[in-house]
Short mmCIF file of C-alpha atoms and ligand atoms in Angstrom, two decimals:
data_model
loop_
_atom_site.label_atom_id
_atom_site.label_comp_id
_atom_site.label_asym_id
_atom_site.label_seq_id
_atom_site.Cartn_x
_atom_site.Cartn_y
_atom_site.Cartn_z
CA MET A 1 0.08 0.05 0.10
CA THR A 2 1.57 3.39 -0.93
CA ARG A 3 1.38 6.25 1.41
CA ASN A 4 -1.22 8.07 -0.55
CA ASP A 5 -3.28 4.74 -0.65
CA ARG A 6 -2.91 4.55 3.06
CA ARG A 7 -4.26 7.85 3.75
CA ALA A 8 -7.25 7.37 1.39
CA TRP A 9 -7.98 4.58 3.42
CA LEU A 10 -7.45 6.00 6.78
CA LYS A 11 -9.67 8.65 5.15
CA PHE A 12 -12.36 6.12 4.34
CA LEU A 13 -11.87 4.66 7.99
CA ALA A 14 -12.19 8.10 9.64
CA ALA A 15 -15.21 9.16 7.69
CA SER A 16 -17.14 6.01 9.05
CA PRO A 17 -18.82 6.64 12.42
CA LEU A 18 -18.98 3.03 12.98
CA LEU A 19 -15.17 2.47 12.60
CA ALA A 20 -14.20 5.60 14.17
CA GLY A 21 -13.19 4.23 17.51
CA ALA A 22 -11.55 1.16 16.18
CA LEU A 23 -8.74 2.74 14.14
CA PRO A 24 -5.33 1.23 14.57
CA PHE A 25 -3.83 4.32 16.15
CA ALA A 26 -6.71 4.95 18.28
CA SER A 27 -4.86 2.89 21.14
CA ALA A 28 -2.00 5.21 21.21
CA PRO A 29 -1.09 6.41 25.07
CA ALA A 30 -0.89 9.56 24.25
CA ARG A 31 -4.34 9.97 22.79
CA ARG A 32 -6.79 12.46 24.13
CA ALA A 33 -10.53 11.61 24.04
CA SER A 34 -11.92 13.32 20.97
CA ALA A 35 -14.70 16.00 21.71
CA ALA A 36 -16.30 15.24 18.30
CA THR A 37 -19.39 13.03 18.07
CA ARG A 38 -18.42 12.18 14.61
CA PRO A 39 -15.37 12.91 12.41
CA LEU A 40 -15.35 16.13 10.35
CA GLY A 41 -16.50 15.93 6.81
CA SER A 42 -14.48 19.13 5.90
CA ALA A 43 -12.23 21.78 7.43
CA ALA A 44 -14.94 24.33 7.46
CA GLU A 45 -16.82 22.11 9.71
CA ALA A 46 -14.43 22.33 12.45
CA LEU A 47 -15.54 24.34 15.67
CA ASP A 48 -11.85 24.79 17.31
CA VAL A 49 -8.57 23.64 16.52
CA PHE A 50 -9.08 20.85 18.89
CA GLU A 51 -11.25 18.90 16.44
CA LEU A 52 -8.58 19.40 13.71
CA ARG A 53 -6.08 17.86 16.15
CA ASP A 54 -8.23 14.96 17.08
CA LEU A 55 -8.87 14.03 13.07
CA ALA A 56 -5.20 14.39 12.31
CA GLN A 57 -4.47 12.15 15.02
CA ARG A 58 -6.49 9.44 13.34
CA LEU A 59 -4.90 10.15 9.94
CA VAL A 60 -1.17 10.56 10.89
CA PRO A 61 0.70 7.44 11.43
CA PRO A 62 2.06 6.99 15.02
CA ALA A 63 5.59 7.64 14.72
CA HIS A 64 4.87 10.88 12.61
CA TRP A 65 2.38 12.36 15.15
CA GLY A 66 4.61 11.27 17.94
CA TYR A 67 7.04 13.43 16.23
CA LEU A 68 4.71 16.52 16.22
CA GLN A 69 3.29 16.26 19.70
CA SER A 70 6.34 15.45 21.74
CA GLY A 71 8.13 17.74 24.01
CA VAL A 72 11.10 16.61 25.88
CA ASP A 73 11.49 14.36 29.02
CA GLY A 74 8.16 14.29 30.48
CA ASP A 75 6.64 17.03 28.40
CA VAL A 76 6.41 19.40 31.22
CA THR A 77 7.47 22.64 29.56
CA LEU A 78 5.05 21.61 26.72
CA ARG A 79 2.26 21.46 29.15
CA ALA A 80 3.55 24.62 30.94
CA ASN A 81 3.21 26.61 27.62
CA GLU A 82 -0.52 25.72 27.27
CA ALA A 83 -1.60 26.18 30.70
CA ALA A 84 0.24 29.60 31.24
CA PHE A 85 -2.71 31.24 29.16
CA ALA A 86 -5.09 30.16 31.92
CA ARG A 87 -3.25 32.13 34.34
CA TYR A 88 -4.83 35.37 32.77
CA GLU A 89 -8.61 36.33 32.65
CA LEU A 90 -9.75 39.13 30.27
CA ARG A 91 -11.02 42.37 31.97
CA GLY A 92 -14.19 43.24 29.83
CA ARG A 93 -15.13 46.67 28.71
CA ARG A 94 -18.35 48.38 27.57
CA PHE A 95 -19.59 50.92 25.37
CA VAL A 96 -16.78 51.04 22.97
CA ASP A 97 -17.90 51.49 19.56
CA VAL A 98 -16.48 48.10 17.95
CA SER A 99 -18.24 48.13 14.97
CA HIS A 100 -15.06 48.30 12.87
CA LEU A 101 -12.26 46.32 13.92
CA ASP A 102 -8.50 46.28 12.76
CA LEU A 103 -6.65 43.03 12.94
CA ALA A 104 -4.05 44.04 10.74
CA THR A 105 -0.42 44.59 11.94
CA THR A 106 3.10 45.07 10.49
CA VAL A 107 6.04 42.98 11.54
CA LEU A 108 9.47 44.19 10.34
CA GLY A 109 7.86 46.17 7.39
CA MET A 110 5.61 43.26 6.59
CA PRO A 111 1.88 43.81 6.51
CA LEU A 112 -0.04 41.12 7.72
CA ALA A 113 -3.92 40.54 8.20
CA THR A 114 -3.58 39.41 11.78
CA PRO A 115 -0.63 39.05 14.23
CA ILE A 116 -0.90 35.21 14.06
CA PHE A 117 1.94 33.40 12.08
CA CYS A 118 2.91 30.15 11.32
CA CYS A 119 5.96 28.81 13.01
CA PRO A 120 8.72 26.97 11.35
CA ILE A 121 8.29 23.19 11.51
CA GLY A 122 10.61 20.77 9.96
CA SER A 123 9.49 17.68 7.87
CA LEU A 124 5.85 18.60 7.39
CA ARG A 125 5.44 15.87 4.53
CA ALA A 126 5.55 13.64 7.53
CA LEU A 127 2.02 15.01 8.18
CA HIS A 128 0.47 15.61 4.53
CA PRO A 129 1.93 14.84 1.15
CA ASP A 130 1.73 18.66 0.27
CA GLY A 131 3.67 19.78 3.55
CA GLU A 132 5.06 23.13 3.56
CA VAL A 133 3.60 24.02 0.15
CA ALA A 134 0.08 23.47 1.51
CA VAL A 135 0.90 25.83 4.48
CA ALA A 136 2.25 28.34 2.04
CA ALA A 137 -0.93 28.23 -0.08
CA ALA A 138 -2.96 28.37 3.11
CA ALA A 139 -0.72 31.62 4.52
CA LYS A 140 -1.33 33.35 0.79
CA THR A 141 -5.23 33.06 1.18
CA ARG A 142 -5.15 34.41 4.73
CA ASN A 143 -2.38 36.89 4.12
CA ALA A 144 -0.38 35.38 7.11
CA LEU A 145 3.33 35.24 7.64
CA GLN A 146 5.06 31.93 7.52
CA ILE A 147 8.48 30.98 8.60
CA LEU A 148 10.15 28.06 6.85
CA SER A 149 12.10 25.82 8.60
CA THR A 150 15.73 24.70 7.32
CA GLN A 151 14.46 21.23 7.56
CA SER A 152 11.67 22.05 5.26
CA SER A 153 10.63 18.97 3.04
CA TYR A 154 10.10 21.16 -0.07
CA PRO A 155 12.51 23.14 -1.71
CA LEU A 156 12.51 26.65 -0.52
CA GLU A 157 11.55 28.23 -3.90
CA ALA A 158 8.77 25.94 -4.26
CA VAL A 159 7.35 27.15 -1.16
CA VAL A 160 8.16 30.95 -2.02
CA ALA A 161 6.37 30.39 -5.48
CA ALA A 162 3.18 28.91 -3.26
CA ARG A 163 2.83 31.51 -0.91
CA GLY A 164 3.19 34.07 -3.74
CA GLY A 165 5.24 36.25 -1.59
CA PRO A 166 7.77 36.59 0.83
CA VAL A 167 8.33 34.01 3.75
CA TRP A 168 10.91 34.24 6.36
CA PHE A 169 13.67 31.82 6.32
CA GLN A 170 14.42 29.97 9.64
CA LEU A 171 18.03 29.14 9.99
CA TYR A 172 19.62 26.33 12.15
CA THR A 173 23.20 27.71 12.69
CA THR A 174 25.04 24.38 11.70
CA ASN A 175 28.61 23.79 13.14
CA ARG A 176 30.33 24.95 9.81
CA PHE A 177 29.85 28.66 8.93
CA GLU A 178 30.34 27.85 5.24
CA ALA A 179 27.37 25.77 5.07
CA THR A 180 25.72 28.38 6.80
CA ARG A 181 26.53 31.40 4.24
CA GLN A 182 25.47 28.89 1.47
CA LEU A 183 21.86 28.78 3.35
CA LEU A 184 21.72 32.53 3.77
CA LYS A 185 22.54 33.00 0.12
CA ARG A 186 19.99 30.76 -0.91
CA ALA A 187 17.24 32.29 1.25
CA GLU A 188 18.43 35.84 -0.08
CA SER A 189 18.11 34.61 -3.49
CA ALA A 190 14.89 33.33 -2.84
CA GLY A 191 13.71 36.89 -1.92
CA CYS A 192 13.42 36.15 2.09
CA PRO A 193 13.45 39.32 4.02
CA VAL A 194 14.35 37.94 7.52
CA VAL A 195 16.31 35.29 8.70
CA ALA A 196 14.93 33.93 11.87
CA VAL A 197 18.10 32.04 13.57
CA THR A 198 17.24 29.33 16.19
CA VAL A 199 19.15 29.27 19.17
CA ASP A 200 17.42 27.32 21.64
CA LEU A 201 18.80 23.77 20.77
CA PRO A 202 22.40 23.82 20.99
CA ALA A 203 23.25 20.52 21.87
CA GLY A 204 20.78 17.55 21.65
CA ARG A 205 17.48 16.95 23.75
CA ASN A 206 15.36 13.88 24.74
CA THR A 207 11.87 13.44 22.55
CA GLU A 208 10.78 10.91 24.76
CA THR A 209 7.31 11.04 23.81
CA ALA A 210 8.40 10.80 20.09
CA ALA A 211 10.47 7.55 20.90
CA ARG A 212 7.35 6.17 22.72
CA LEU A 213 5.18 6.49 20.01
CA ARG A 214 7.52 4.97 17.35
CA ARG A 215 7.09 1.76 18.97
CA GLU A 216 3.57 1.88 18.01
CA ASP A 217 4.28 2.24 14.38
CA THR A 218 4.64 -1.21 12.72
CA ARG A 219 5.96 0.48 9.53
CA LEU A 220 9.39 -0.03 8.81
CA CYS A 221 11.36 3.37 9.28
CA SER A 222 14.01 2.30 6.55
CA ALA A 223 11.34 2.15 3.94
CA CYS A 224 11.70 6.07 4.15
CA HIS A 225 14.35 6.89 6.19
CA THR A 226 18.03 6.72 6.77
CA VAL A 227 18.19 4.41 9.98
CA ASP A 228 20.69 3.14 12.68
CA ALA A 229 21.95 -0.26 13.48
CA GLN A 230 18.57 -0.54 15.86
CA GLY A 231 16.61 0.65 12.95
CA GLU A 232 15.62 4.09 14.32
CA PRO A 233 15.78 6.96 11.79
CA ARG A 234 19.04 9.22 11.74
CA LEU A 235 19.20 12.81 10.58
CA SER A 236 20.46 12.83 7.00
CA LEU A 237 20.90 16.27 6.09
CA ALA A 238 22.37 14.94 2.43
CA ALA A 239 18.79 13.95 1.57
CA GLU A 240 16.89 17.33 2.85
CA PRO A 241 16.00 20.05 0.32
CA MET A 242 17.65 22.75 1.91
CA PHE A 243 21.15 20.99 1.92
CA GLN A 244 21.39 20.18 -1.97
CA GLY A 245 24.68 21.49 -3.22
CA ILE A 246 26.12 21.80 0.59
CA ASP A 247 28.78 19.41 1.60
CA THR A 248 27.14 17.69 4.34
CA ARG A 249 30.14 15.50 5.44
CA GLY A 250 30.84 16.25 9.32
CA LEU A 251 27.90 18.69 9.25
CA ALA A 252 25.28 19.23 12.12
CA LEU A 253 22.38 21.52 12.44
CA THR A 254 23.73 23.29 15.49
CA SER A 255 26.74 23.91 17.41
CA ALA A 256 27.39 23.75 21.15
CA SER A 257 29.90 26.13 20.92
CA LEU A 258 28.00 29.00 19.80
CA SER A 259 28.38 32.44 21.31
CA TRP A 260 26.99 36.08 20.59
CA ASP A 261 29.82 36.26 18.06
CA PHE A 262 27.63 34.22 15.61
CA ILE A 263 25.31 37.15 15.33
CA LYS A 264 27.88 39.37 14.58
CA ARG A 265 29.15 37.08 12.00
CA LEU A 266 25.73 36.54 10.56
CA ARG A 267 24.91 40.29 10.32
CA ASP A 268 28.28 40.49 8.12
CA ALA A 269 27.13 37.70 6.19
CA THR A 270 23.67 38.63 5.08
CA THR A 271 21.47 41.53 4.09
CA MET A 272 18.43 39.93 5.68
CA LYS A 273 16.93 41.32 8.80
CA ILE A 274 18.00 38.84 11.80
CA VAL A 275 15.28 37.65 14.09
CA ILE A 276 16.75 35.78 17.03
CA LYS A 277 14.23 32.66 17.82
CA GLY A 278 14.30 30.95 21.29
CA ILE A 279 15.12 33.88 23.64
CA GLU A 280 13.61 33.37 27.15
CA ALA A 281 15.58 35.70 29.59
CA GLY A 282 15.73 39.65 29.60
CA GLU A 283 19.59 39.70 29.51
CA ASP A 284 19.61 37.87 26.51
CA ALA A 285 17.15 40.10 24.99
CA ALA A 286 19.05 43.14 25.64
CA LEU A 287 22.40 41.35 24.52
CA ALA A 288 20.37 40.55 21.23
CA VAL A 289 19.50 44.24 20.80
CA GLU A 290 23.52 45.15 21.52
CA HIS A 291 24.55 42.50 18.86
CA GLY A 292 22.33 44.18 16.08
CA ALA A 293 19.14 41.76 16.01
CA ASP A 294 16.21 43.28 14.50
CA GLY A 295 13.67 41.24 16.28
CA ILE A 296 13.10 38.62 18.88
CA ILE A 297 10.94 35.43 19.17
CA VAL A 298 10.41 34.56 22.81
CA SER A 299 10.32 30.63 22.33
CA ASN A 300 11.27 27.42 23.88
CA HIS A 301 10.83 25.50 20.69
CA GLY A 302 7.30 24.40 21.75
CA GLY A 303 8.68 22.80 24.77
CA ARG A 304 10.95 20.62 22.72
CA ALA A 305 14.34 21.99 24.20
CA LEU A 306 14.94 22.70 27.83
CA GLU A 307 12.67 20.75 30.03
CA SER A 308 11.99 23.21 33.03
CA GLY A 309 8.10 23.86 33.01
CA ARG A 310 8.70 27.54 32.43
CA ALA A 311 6.08 28.68 29.80
CA THR A 312 7.07 31.37 27.07
CA LEU A 313 4.00 33.41 28.20
CA GLU A 314 5.84 33.66 31.47
CA SER A 315 9.14 34.69 29.78
CA LEU A 316 7.58 37.14 27.68
CA PRO A 317 7.31 40.06 30.01
CA GLU A 318 11.07 40.12 31.09
CA VAL A 319 12.08 39.79 27.66
CA VAL A 320 9.89 42.72 26.49
CA ARG A 321 11.84 44.58 29.24
CA GLY A 322 15.04 43.61 27.84
CA ALA A 323 14.32 44.73 24.50
CA ALA A 324 13.17 48.23 25.84
CA GLY A 325 11.11 48.87 22.89
CA ARG A 326 14.16 48.83 20.66
CA ILE A 327 13.19 46.05 18.51
CA PRO A 328 9.96 43.89 18.22
CA VAL A 329 9.27 41.10 20.35
CA LEU A 330 7.37 38.12 18.85
CA MET A 331 6.46 34.90 20.94
CA ASP A 332 5.15 31.33 20.32
CA GLY A 333 4.32 28.24 22.43
CA GLY A 334 1.11 26.84 23.66
CA VAL A 335 -1.32 29.39 21.76
CA ARG A 336 -4.36 27.14 20.87
CA ARG A 337 -7.25 30.12 20.87
CA GLY A 338 -7.42 33.69 19.76
CA THR A 339 -7.68 34.71 23.56
CA ASP A 340 -4.39 33.30 23.84
CA VAL A 341 -3.26 35.68 21.04
CA TYR A 342 -4.92 38.64 22.72
CA LYS A 343 -3.18 37.79 25.93
CA ALA A 344 0.27 37.36 24.45
CA LEU A 345 -0.10 40.73 22.65
CA ALA A 346 -1.55 42.53 25.81
CA LEU A 347 1.89 41.32 27.61
CA GLY A 348 3.75 42.97 24.73
CA ALA A 349 4.00 40.49 21.92
CA ARG A 350 3.90 42.19 18.38
CA ALA A 351 2.83 38.98 16.88
CA VAL A 352 2.16 35.31 17.98
CA GLY A 353 3.44 32.19 16.51
CA ILE A 354 1.55 28.94 16.23
CA GLY A 355 3.10 25.50 15.67
CA ARG A 356 1.10 22.24 16.38
CA PRO A 357 -2.20 23.94 15.75
CA TYR A 358 -1.67 24.66 11.84
CA ALA A 359 0.22 21.25 11.69
CA TRP A 360 -3.02 19.66 13.12
CA GLY A 361 -4.91 21.53 10.33
CA LEU A 362 -2.35 20.20 7.72
CA GLY A 363 -2.67 16.46 8.88
CA ALA A 364 -6.26 16.53 8.73
CA PHE A 365 -7.07 18.24 5.79
CA GLY A 366 -3.77 19.89 3.83
CA GLN A 367 -4.16 23.39 2.83
CA SER A 368 -7.95 23.95 3.76
CA GLY A 369 -7.09 22.54 7.32
CA VAL A 370 -4.20 25.22 7.75
CA GLU A 371 -6.84 27.85 6.33
CA ARG A 372 -9.40 26.81 8.93
CA VAL A 373 -7.14 27.13 11.78
CA LEU A 374 -5.84 30.66 10.85
CA GLU A 375 -9.32 31.51 10.40
CA ILE A 376 -10.64 30.15 13.79
CA LEU A 377 -7.68 31.79 15.57
CA ALA A 378 -8.58 35.02 13.99
CA LEU A 379 -12.27 34.75 14.77
CA GLU A 380 -11.76 34.10 18.32
CA PHE A 381 -9.22 36.92 18.49
CA ARG A 382 -11.62 39.30 16.83
CA LEU A 383 -14.12 38.31 19.78
CA ALA A 384 -11.70 38.94 22.33
CA MET A 385 -11.07 42.53 20.78
CA VAL A 386 -14.66 43.04 20.93
CA GLY A 387 -15.33 42.06 24.49
CA CYS A 388 -12.16 44.04 25.75
CA GLY A 389 -12.99 47.12 23.62
CA ALA A 390 -9.99 46.82 21.50
CA ARG A 391 -10.60 48.26 18.27
CA SER A 392 -7.19 47.63 16.72
CA VAL A 393 -4.07 45.54 17.80
CA ARG A 394 -2.41 49.01 19.10
CA GLU A 395 -5.36 49.20 21.64
CA ILE A 396 -4.53 45.98 23.19
CA SER A 397 -2.52 46.54 26.55
CA ALA A 398 -2.28 44.97 29.92
CA ASP A 399 -5.00 46.79 31.29
CA SER A 400 -7.30 44.07 29.74
CA LEU A 401 -5.44 41.56 31.82
CA ILE A 402 -5.96 40.18 35.49
CA ALA A 403 -3.42 37.71 36.52
CA ARG A 404 -4.55 34.94 39.01
CA GLY A 405 -2.08 33.13 41.25
C1 LIG B 1 7.05 18.91 15.07
C2 LIG B 1 7.92 20.42 15.20
C3 LIG B 1 8.81 20.54 14.54
C4 LIG B 1 9.64 21.85 14.63
N1 LIG B 1 10.70 22.15 13.87
C5 LIG B 1 11.29 23.37 14.14
C6 LIG B 1 12.33 23.86 13.22
O1 LIG B 1 12.50 23.05 12.25
N2 LIG B 1 12.95 24.97 13.43
C7 LIG B 1 12.41 25.74 14.59
O2 LIG B 1 12.84 26.59 14.83
N3 LIG B 1 11.42 25.53 15.19
C8 LIG B 1 10.81 24.14 15.11
N4 LIG B 1 9.75 23.99 15.89
C9 LIG B 1 9.28 24.83 17.12
C10 LIG B 1 8.24 25.82 16.52
O3 LIG B 1 8.77 26.83 15.59
C11 LIG B 1 7.48 26.53 17.53
O4 LIG B 1 8.44 27.27 18.27
C12 LIG B 1 6.66 25.88 18.41
O5 LIG B 1 6.12 24.83 17.74
C13 LIG B 1 5.57 26.72 18.96
O6 LIG B 1 4.58 26.01 19.82
P1 LIG B 1 3.33 25.23 19.61
O7 LIG B 1 3.68 24.03 18.94
O8 LIG B 1 2.86 24.89 21.10
O9 LIG B 1 2.79 26.42 18.96
C14 LIG B 1 9.27 22.62 15.66
C15 LIG B 1 8.02 22.22 16.56
C16 LIG B 1 7.57 21.13 16.35
C17 LIG B 1 6.03 20.94 17.19
#
C-alpha cells in the first residue's frame, strides 16, 4: 500500500462513524479523547483547533504523530506553555464602538492580516504529502506570515512560489559557517526578507514521547528514512532539500560552542533582517539588541528544548523589558485560542506564532485545514478584541489582563 493509498484508506475509515473508535492508532497512549461525536467531513466544520487535532491524530501514523506532539523528557514545558494562558483572565470593557475592528499589523515592514503567524516546523510531509507547500498556499489565502524551517521537506523556492510572496527563513546555525553562508545566500536569492535564527537547541534533547510512539508504529522506518543499527531514523542532511549543493560531510544542524559572536558574523554575512528565535531571558534580549538583532521570538521550541516547566508566556514580560522597545518581540508556544493571542499581545508581543495547531490542520485536511486554523484563531481573537473594547491591535494593552495566582 503506498502512502497515498494508506491516507485514502485512513480517510475512509475516519469518515465511517462505525469504525471511528476502532482505528489502528486509536490506542496510542498519548491519545486524548475526541470531543467530536463524529469525524469532520470538511475543514469548514471544525469548531476549534482541537477538532482538527483529533482528526489529524487518526490520519497521521503514530511515529509521525509522536514527532509532532512530543516535548522533551516528561513534556512538562510543553504542558506549561499551554497552561500559562489560563493564569490570565480578560477584563471586559463596555460602550466602546467595536463596529469596525482592525486586526492588521506590520512586523519588520511586512503587512499582515492578523498578528498570528505560522512557526517553522521541520519535515511537514510527515503529516501530509503537500507539507510546507500547502501551508504556504494557506498563508497566501489568509495573508499570514510563514516562517520556513531549515528542515523543510520542500525546496524553499517551491514554498515561496506557493506563498506568492515572501516567507521568512528559519536558520539552524550549523557547525560550519561556510554551510550557513550557503543557506543564507539561497534564502536571499529566494527573496526572504528576514532570517529567524533558532538558538534554543545548542546540543541535543530527549524527545521521549516521540520515541515511545515510534514503538507503536508497525511500519519499517527504513522504507523512507536512513536508519541506525537499531532501525531508528537518523538525521540525513544530505537528503534534505535545503542541503542540496552543500557539503554535508561532518555537518550538524547546530553547534554547542555557539556564542554571541555568531550574530555578529551573521550580520556581516547577510542583507536579511535578523530575528533571534528562542530567547527566554531579559538579559539575552538586551544582548540581542546590543548585537544588532532586528527582532526576537520568545520561544522554547514548543517545549522541545529545555525541560524546566517555564512557559513562554511567563518569559515574555522580562524579554519585552530587556528589548526596551528597541526591537519587536514576537512569541510562540502553547497558543491554542484567539484569547491566547490577545493575552500575548497584551503582555507586549508584536505577533504570536502557532506551531502544532496549524500542523493539526495540515494533517487533517492539508491546505484547507491550515486555512481553517488561521480562520478560527482570527475569529476568536476578534471576539476577544470586541469583549475587551480594543478596536485595533495597537489598543491592546495589559489593562485588559488580570493575573491569577
Ligand atoms: C514537530 C515540530 C517541529 C519543529 N521544527 C522546528 C524547526 O525546524 N525549527 C524551529 O526553529 N522550530 C521548530 N519547531 C518549534 C516551532 O517553531 C515553535 O517554536 C513551536 O512549535 C511553538 O509551540 P506550539 O507548537 O505549542 O504552538 C518545531 C516544533 C514542532 C512541534
